[in-house]
Amino acid sequence: MTIQQQTKTLSHFINGNKTKGTSGSYADVYNPSTGEVIAQVPLASREEVKQAIQFAKTAFPAWKKTSIGKRVEVLHRFRQLLVERQDELIQVICEESGKTKEDAKGEIIRGIESVDMAISAPQLLKGEYSVNVGGDINAFSAKAPLGVVATIAPFNFPVMVPLAITSMAVAVGNAVILKPSERVPHSALLLSELWQEAGLPDGIWTVINGDKEAVNELLANKDIQAISFVGSTPVAEYIYHTGTKHNKRVAAFGGGKNFMIVMPDANLEQTANAFLGAAYGAASQRCMAISGAIVVGEDTEKRFTEIVKEKVLNLKIGSFQEANIDFGPVITQQAKDTIIQYIDGAVAEGANLVTDGRNPSICETSKGFYLGPTLLNQVTPDMKIFKEEVFGPARIIVGVETLQEAIDLINDHELGNGVTMFTSSGRAARQFQEEIEVGMVGINVPIPIPVGYHNFGGWKRSKFGEGHMFGPDQARFFTKAKTISERWPDEEEDTTSSFAFPSNSDTNIQ
Ligand code: NAD
């Protein structure tokens, strides 16, 4: 079913039911490829969020008690449904986010990787056991689910981010409340159908649509134990401070400014191809998109810029319904205006426009939120376009003289999500890998996003809190440790009270 055929007014998904919003407040949802409003999404009141949390809280104990084997069976069925209904998912992602079909498919594949990781929860939940730690006492540690946990998601991965976070949370026994981006609510609602069809009990997966008001209730509500947030850095910082103030476990993943260092010994043709896809794919609306190249050496910079320019001029933008499109529109008109302001500002500050994507020809015939690929060089670190994340297809080239200068520039940047370097020198790569202050590092890899069984997360102001997405760390984030010491004395055994602190030795301290 395509979005256009669905009812215009969307619902929440609470306790296994599509539930109409009662707040009276709605937001328009757009098809960015045409600029048309395709639905209205209800924005939940705090009262509606409270009710949803109560349903989740009621459902939690039974799910916690369900054997891990049975929980994982649900995930297996869910995975199967993701595969079987991938075309429907692709259509929905494309219509509400503007991604190309190929890109949407890649997002689903990466999402399924997270489900696969969650299916390994039995392995990750195995505790530790020590026999006879003293006086016939056995000690073991177990991992217990937290209870009701919340996920607040961004618009740019409508399926992957919800899957990346919630699959493990569900598998280890929590009840999950997802607050998707109000720009892409259809994908989360479709995932609800799949969870239900897979046999997940009512109340274990909830979708509450909304904006800041709904989020504020999740942050303050005493029955929410943990918050996993993915979005922009200012909101991530707010979520982290507010959530922890209310004693919640919080992992808040923020924005990125991800550079590609280009060394003089790199194969420039290969590097330019890598740059192109990593920088402009998904209209640069990826937290791991390459934001710019830092090119070492004047001559290399000149040659690299020429090669990239030629390739950028051949990129094709358009609707996901057309064939051979490189990337689609940005998410809203407002996002488009913001990106144009960054380009205008950079030019005013002295940057040089190598290619100008501000007025692409497609806008003569379409009302979609399109921007062509913009490339700027002669960019310096004091410019706003260098300092801030630009979430759209305006990319930069910065020239430096040495590798050390490139590393220092990146280390001084306040964001540290991803970084990559293209070189044929193992020695330079080693220096880069050891010295760089960024969470996810690539060497001759365009986008260094880790696979689902490795931890994902940036450094500095790209992540607040200690948890990671994906990987074994996620199972730790969504569980708490309990350590049990047990002893089974004989009925006949003589016992006395001991007033000394329990210890396992009667020898003198040496
Ligand atoms: P956003 O911060 O605007 O919104 C993210 C979520 O927060 C949405 O659900 C939104 O409803 C909610 N929200 C927005 N403003 C809020 C506020 N003031 N108070 C409470 N909640 C609020 O982000 P976006 O535009 O949807 O997504 C793009 C951003 O997400 C980019 O900065 C991108 O780098 C980042 N991102 C980061 C990662 C990562 O893993 N680090 C992954 C994907 C996207």
mmCIF file with all atom_site columns, C-alpha atoms and ligand atoms in Angstrom, residues 152-157 161 179-182 210-212 215 229-233 235 238-239 253-256 286-287 389 391 417 456 462 469, ligand 1:
data_model
loop_
_atom_site.group_PDB
_atom_site.id
_atom_site.type_symbol
_atom_site.label_atom_id
_atom_site.label_alt_id
_atom_site.label_comp_id
_atom_site.label_asym_id
_atom_site.label_entity_id
_atom_site.label_seq_id
_atom_site.pdbx_PDB_ins_code
_atom_site.Cartn_x
_atom_site.Cartn_y
_atom_site.Cartn_z
_atom_site.occupancy
_atom_site.B_iso_or_equiv
_atom_site.pdbx_formal_charge
_atom_site.auth_seq_id
_atom_site.auth_comp_id
_atom_site.auth_asym_id
_atom_site.auth_atom_id
_atom_site.pdbx_PDB_model_num
ATOM   1  C CA  . ILE A 1 152 ? 13.466 9.364  19.956 1.00 0.00 ? 152 ILE A CA  1
ATOM   2  C CA  . ALA A 1 153 ? 14.410 9.124  16.291 1.00 0.00 ? 153 ALA A CA  1
ATOM   3  C CA  . PRO A 1 154 ? 15.444 11.521 13.485 1.00 0.00 ? 154 PRO A CA  1
ATOM   4  C CA  . PHE A 1 155 ? 13.918 11.842 10.016 1.00 0.00 ? 155 PHE A CA  1
ATOM   5  C CA  . ASN A 1 156 ? 16.875 10.680 7.968  1.00 0.00 ? 156 ASN A CA  1
ATOM   6  C CA  . PHE A 1 157 ? 16.708 6.928  8.637  1.00 0.00 ? 157 PHE A CA  1
ATOM   7  C CA  . VAL A 1 161 ? 17.425 3.979  13.327 1.00 0.00 ? 161 VAL A CA  1
ATOM   8  C CA  . LYS A 1 179 ? 8.794  8.670  19.147 1.00 0.00 ? 179 LYS A CA  1
ATOM   9  C CA  . PRO A 1 180 ? 9.617  8.881  15.437 1.00 0.00 ? 180 PRO A CA  1
ATOM   10 C CA  . SER A 1 181 ? 10.372 12.124 13.659 1.00 0.00 ? 181 SER A CA  1
ATOM   11 C CA  . GLU A 1 182 ? 7.124  13.899 12.865 1.00 0.00 ? 182 GLU A CA  1
ATOM   12 C CA  . GLY A 1 210 ? 4.633  14.057 18.517 1.00 0.00 ? 210 GLY A CA  1
ATOM   13 C CA  . ASP A 1 211 ? 7.047  16.888 18.973 1.00 0.00 ? 211 ASP A CA  1
ATOM   14 C CA  . LYS A 1 212 ? 8.846  18.517 21.877 1.00 0.00 ? 212 LYS A CA  1
ATOM   15 C CA  . VAL A 1 215 ? 9.503  14.207 24.223 1.00 0.00 ? 215 VAL A CA  1
ATOM   16 C CA  . PHE A 1 229 ? 18.035 9.610  21.249 1.00 0.00 ? 229 PHE A CA  1
ATOM   17 C CA  . VAL A 1 230 ? 19.288 10.121 17.700 1.00 0.00 ? 230 VAL A CA  1
ATOM   18 C CA  . GLY A 1 231 ? 19.176 13.565 16.110 1.00 0.00 ? 231 GLY A CA  1
ATOM   19 C CA  . SER A 1 232 ? 20.907 16.925 15.958 1.00 0.00 ? 232 SER A CA  1
ATOM   20 C CA  . THR A 1 233 ? 23.545 17.969 18.492 1.00 0.00 ? 233 THR A CA  1
ATOM   21 C CA  . VAL A 1 235 ? 18.633 18.511 20.842 1.00 0.00 ? 235 VAL A CA  1
ATOM   22 C CA  . TYR A 1 238 ? 19.125 18.913 25.779 1.00 0.00 ? 238 TYR A CA  1
ATOM   23 C CA  . ILE A 1 239 ? 17.883 15.304 25.916 1.00 0.00 ? 239 ILE A CA  1
ATOM   24 C CA  . PHE A 1 253 ? 23.641 10.565 19.422 1.00 0.00 ? 253 PHE A CA  1
ATOM   25 C CA  . GLY A 1 254 ? 24.091 13.951 17.750 1.00 0.00 ? 254 GLY A CA  1
ATOM   26 C CA  . GLY A 1 255 ? 25.251 15.435 14.485 1.00 0.00 ? 255 GLY A CA  1
ATOM   27 C CA  . GLY A 1 256 ? 28.527 15.063 12.640 1.00 0.00 ? 256 GLY A CA  1
ATOM   28 C CA  . ARG A 1 286 ? 23.355 11.244 6.785  1.00 0.00 ? 286 ARG A CA  1
ATOM   29 C CA  . CYS A 1 287 ? 25.020 11.701 10.152 1.00 0.00 ? 287 CYS A CA  1
ATOM   30 C CA  . GLU A 1 389 ? 26.998 20.493 10.419 1.00 0.00 ? 389 GLU A CA  1
ATOM   31 C CA  . PHE A 1 391 ? 22.578 18.661 6.567  1.00 0.00 ? 391 PHE A CA  1
ATOM   32 C CA  . ASN A 1 417 ? 31.224 11.354 14.590 1.00 0.00 ? 417 ASN A CA  1
ATOM   33 C CA  . PHE A 1 456 ? 28.453 2.709  16.804 1.00 0.00 ? 456 PHE A CA  1
ATOM   34 C CA  . SER A 1 462 ? 28.522 13.981 18.494 1.00 0.00 ? 462 SER A CA  1
ATOM   35 C CA  . MET A 1 469 ? 24.138 1.988  19.051 1.00 0.00 ? 469 MET A CA  1
HETATM 36 P P1  . NAD B 2 .   ? 16.267 16.727 15.196 1.00 0.00 ? 1   NAD B P1  1
HETATM 37 O O1  . NAD B 2 .   ? 17.221 16.885 16.312 1.00 0.00 ? 1   NAD B O1  1
HETATM 38 O O2  . NAD B 2 .   ? 15.598 17.928 14.658 1.00 0.00 ? 1   NAD B O2  1
HETATM 39 O O3  . NAD B 2 .   ? 15.068 15.745 15.627 1.00 0.00 ? 1   NAD B O3  1
HETATM 40 C C1  . NAD B 2 .   ? 15.324 14.457 16.182 1.00 0.00 ? 1   NAD B C1  1
HETATM 41 C C2  . NAD B 2 .   ? 14.150 14.054 17.071 1.00 0.00 ? 1   NAD B C2  1
HETATM 42 O O4  . NAD B 2 .   ? 14.066 14.979 18.155 1.00 0.00 ? 1   NAD B O4  1
HETATM 43 C C3  . NAD B 2 .   ? 12.794 14.105 16.366 1.00 0.00 ? 1   NAD B C3  1
HETATM 44 O O5  . NAD B 2 .   ? 12.035 12.998 16.791 1.00 0.00 ? 1   NAD B O5  1
HETATM 45 C C4  . NAD B 2 .   ? 12.189 15.417 16.823 1.00 0.00 ? 1   NAD B C4  1
HETATM 46 O O6  . NAD B 2 .   ? 10.777 15.367 16.911 1.00 0.00 ? 1   NAD B O6  1
HETATM 47 C C5  . NAD B 2 .   ? 12.784 15.592 18.213 1.00 0.00 ? 1   NAD B C5  1
HETATM 48 N N1  . NAD B 2 .   ? 12.997 16.999 18.561 1.00 0.00 ? 1   NAD B N1  1
HETATM 49 C C6  . NAD B 2 .   ? 13.323 18.014 17.716 1.00 0.00 ? 1   NAD B C6  1
HETATM 50 N N2  . NAD B 2 .   ? 13.477 19.164 18.407 1.00 0.00 ? 1   NAD B N2  1
HETATM 51 C C7  . NAD B 2 .   ? 13.255 18.863 19.703 1.00 0.00 ? 1   NAD B C7  1
HETATM 52 C C8  . NAD B 2 .   ? 13.290 19.631 20.893 1.00 0.00 ? 1   NAD B C8  1
HETATM 53 N N3  . NAD B 2 .   ? 13.568 20.923 20.887 1.00 0.00 ? 1   NAD B N3  1
HETATM 54 N N4  . NAD B 2 .   ? 13.014 19.003 22.054 1.00 0.00 ? 1   NAD B N4  1
HETATM 55 C C9  . NAD B 2 .   ? 12.735 17.691 22.086 1.00 0.00 ? 1   NAD B C9  1
HETATM 56 N N5  . NAD B 2 .   ? 12.686 16.906 20.984 1.00 0.00 ? 1   NAD B N5  1
HETATM 57 C C10 . NAD B 2 .   ? 12.952 17.490 19.807 1.00 0.00 ? 1   NAD B C10 1
HETATM 58 O O7  . NAD B 2 .   ? 17.023 15.917 14.042 1.00 0.00 ? 1   NAD B O7  1
HETATM 59 P P2  . NAD B 2 .   ? 16.512 15.591 12.575 1.00 0.00 ? 1   NAD B P2  1
HETATM 60 O O8  . NAD B 2 .   ? 16.513 16.843 11.765 1.00 0.00 ? 1   NAD B O8  1
HETATM 61 O O9  . NAD B 2 .   ? 15.282 14.781 12.602 1.00 0.00 ? 1   NAD B O9  1
HETATM 62 O O10 . NAD B 2 .   ? 17.681 14.621 12.075 1.00 0.00 ? 1   NAD B O10 1
HETATM 63 C C11 . NAD B 2 .   ? 18.891 15.071 11.538 1.00 0.00 ? 1   NAD B C11 1
HETATM 64 C C12 . NAD B 2 .   ? 19.969 15.158 12.589 1.00 0.00 ? 1   NAD B C12 1
HETATM 65 O O11 . NAD B 2 .   ? 20.148 13.896 13.210 1.00 0.00 ? 1   NAD B O11 1
HETATM 66 C C13 . NAD B 2 .   ? 21.328 15.512 12.008 1.00 0.00 ? 1   NAD B C13 1
HETATM 67 O O12 . NAD B 2 .   ? 21.962 16.410 12.875 1.00 0.00 ? 1   NAD B O12 1
HETATM 68 C C14 . NAD B 2 .   ? 22.065 14.193 11.973 1.00 0.00 ? 1   NAD B C14 1
HETATM 69 O O13 . NAD B 2 .   ? 23.464 14.290 11.993 1.00 0.00 ? 1   NAD B O13 1
HETATM 70 C C15 . NAD B 2 .   ? 21.544 13.551 13.216 1.00 0.00 ? 1   NAD B C15 1
HETATM 71 N N6  . NAD B 2 .   ? 21.696 12.102 13.172 1.00 0.00 ? 1   NAD B N6  1
HETATM 72 C C16 . NAD B 2 .   ? 22.639 11.550 13.983 1.00 0.00 ? 1   NAD B C16 1
HETATM 73 C C17 . NAD B 2 .   ? 22.856 10.189 13.950 1.00 0.00 ? 1   NAD B C17 1
HETATM 74 C C18 . NAD B 2 .   ? 23.904 9.559  14.809 1.00 0.00 ? 1   NAD B C18 1
HETATM 75 O O14 . NAD B 2 .   ? 23.935 8.355  14.878 1.00 0.00 ? 1   NAD B O14 1
HETATM 76 N N7  . NAD B 2 .   ? 24.773 10.285 15.455 1.00 0.00 ? 1   NAD B N7  1
HETATM 77 C C19 . NAD B 2 .   ? 22.092 9.376  13.088 1.00 0.00 ? 1   NAD B C19 1
HETATM 78 C C20 . NAD B 2 .   ? 21.124 9.978  12.293 1.00 0.00 ? 1   NAD B C20 1
HETATM 79 C C21 . NAD B 2 .   ? 20.941 11.352 12.340 1.00 0.00 ? 1   NAD B C21 1
#
